[in-house]
Amino acid sequence: MSSPFDRFKGITIFDDKGEVKRMAEKVIQEIDPDVMIDSMRKLDFSYVFILSKKGKSKEIELGRPQIEAS
């Protein structure tokens, strides 16, 4: 049985917005449990996350290679 995220068949983890959000949430929570993902949006070759902590927010962009490497 092949993985649903098989780059040779044209489907990658980058294409699954829900899976990318779960992966990002897991990594963020391991580093700092006080940080929350307020929003995220998919661009052509990246995802942009708005992260917040104690009333401050910051925009972070992750590119396709960074996401697929995860």
Short mmCIF file of C-alpha atoms in Angstrom, two decimals:
data_model
loop_
_atom_site.label_atom_id
_atom_site.label_comp_id
_atom_site.label_asym_id
_atom_site.label_seq_id
_atom_site.Cartn_x
_atom_site.Cartn_y
_atom_site.Cartn_z
CA MET A 1 0.00 0.00 0.00
CA SER A 2 1.46 3.36 -0.99
CA SER A 3 1.49 6.45 1.19
CA PRO A 4 -1.06 9.16 0.35
CA PHE A 5 1.90 11.54 0.38
CA ASP A 6 3.94 10.12 -2.47
CA ARG A 7 5.84 12.85 -4.27
CA PHE A 8 6.36 10.57 -7.27
CA LYS A 9 2.60 10.33 -7.79
CA GLY A 10 2.12 14.06 -7.46
CA ILE A 11 0.63 14.20 -3.95
CA THR A 12 2.76 15.48 -1.08
CA ILE A 13 2.19 16.45 2.52
CA PHE A 14 2.40 20.07 1.32
CA ASP A 15 -0.95 19.59 -0.43
CA ASP A 16 -2.80 18.53 2.76
CA LYS A 17 -3.54 21.74 4.68
CA GLY A 18 -4.90 19.85 7.71
CA GLU A 19 -1.81 17.67 8.00
CA VAL A 20 0.51 20.68 7.65
CA LYS A 21 -1.37 22.46 10.45
CA ARG A 22 -1.19 19.39 12.73
CA MET A 23 2.54 19.03 12.06
CA ALA A 24 3.18 22.74 12.74
CA GLU A 25 1.09 22.67 15.94
CA LYS A 26 3.02 19.65 17.22
CA VAL A 27 6.42 21.26 16.58
CA ILE A 28 5.32 24.58 18.10
CA GLN A 29 3.91 22.92 21.22
CA GLU A 30 7.15 20.98 21.77
CA ILE A 31 9.16 24.21 21.59
CA ASP A 32 6.80 26.56 23.46
CA PRO A 33 3.34 25.45 24.66
CA ASP A 34 2.22 29.09 25.08
CA VAL A 35 2.39 29.79 21.33
CA MET A 36 -0.82 29.35 19.33
CA ILE A 37 -1.53 29.33 15.59
CA ASP A 38 -4.08 32.10 15.03
CA SER A 39 -4.39 31.51 11.31
CA MET A 40 -2.69 29.99 8.33
CA ARG A 41 -2.99 30.33 4.58
CA LYS A 42 -1.53 28.44 1.68
CA LEU A 43 0.29 30.27 -1.07
CA ASP A 44 1.60 28.66 -4.25
CA PHE A 45 4.84 27.38 -2.74
CA SER A 46 4.52 28.10 0.98
CA TYR A 47 2.25 28.39 4.01
CA VAL A 48 2.00 31.56 6.06
CA PHE A 49 1.22 31.16 9.77
CA ILE A 50 0.19 33.90 12.19
CA LEU A 51 1.50 32.84 15.61
CA SER A 52 0.59 34.51 18.88
CA LYS A 53 1.85 34.47 22.45
CA LYS A 54 0.72 36.71 25.31
CA GLY A 55 -0.93 39.29 23.06
CA LYS A 56 1.90 39.53 20.55
CA SER A 57 1.74 38.04 17.06
CA LYS A 58 4.24 37.21 14.36
CA GLU A 59 3.93 36.05 10.76
CA ILE A 60 6.04 33.04 9.75
CA GLU A 61 6.37 31.58 6.26
CA LEU A 62 7.34 27.95 5.64
CA GLY A 63 8.27 26.91 2.12
CA ARG A 64 7.43 23.67 0.38
CA PRO A 65 10.95 22.17 0.84
CA GLN A 66 10.83 22.90 4.59
CA ILE A 67 7.41 21.29 4.97
CA GLU A 68 8.23 18.21 2.90
CA ALA A 69 11.50 17.75 4.82
CA SER A 70 9.53 17.56 8.06
#
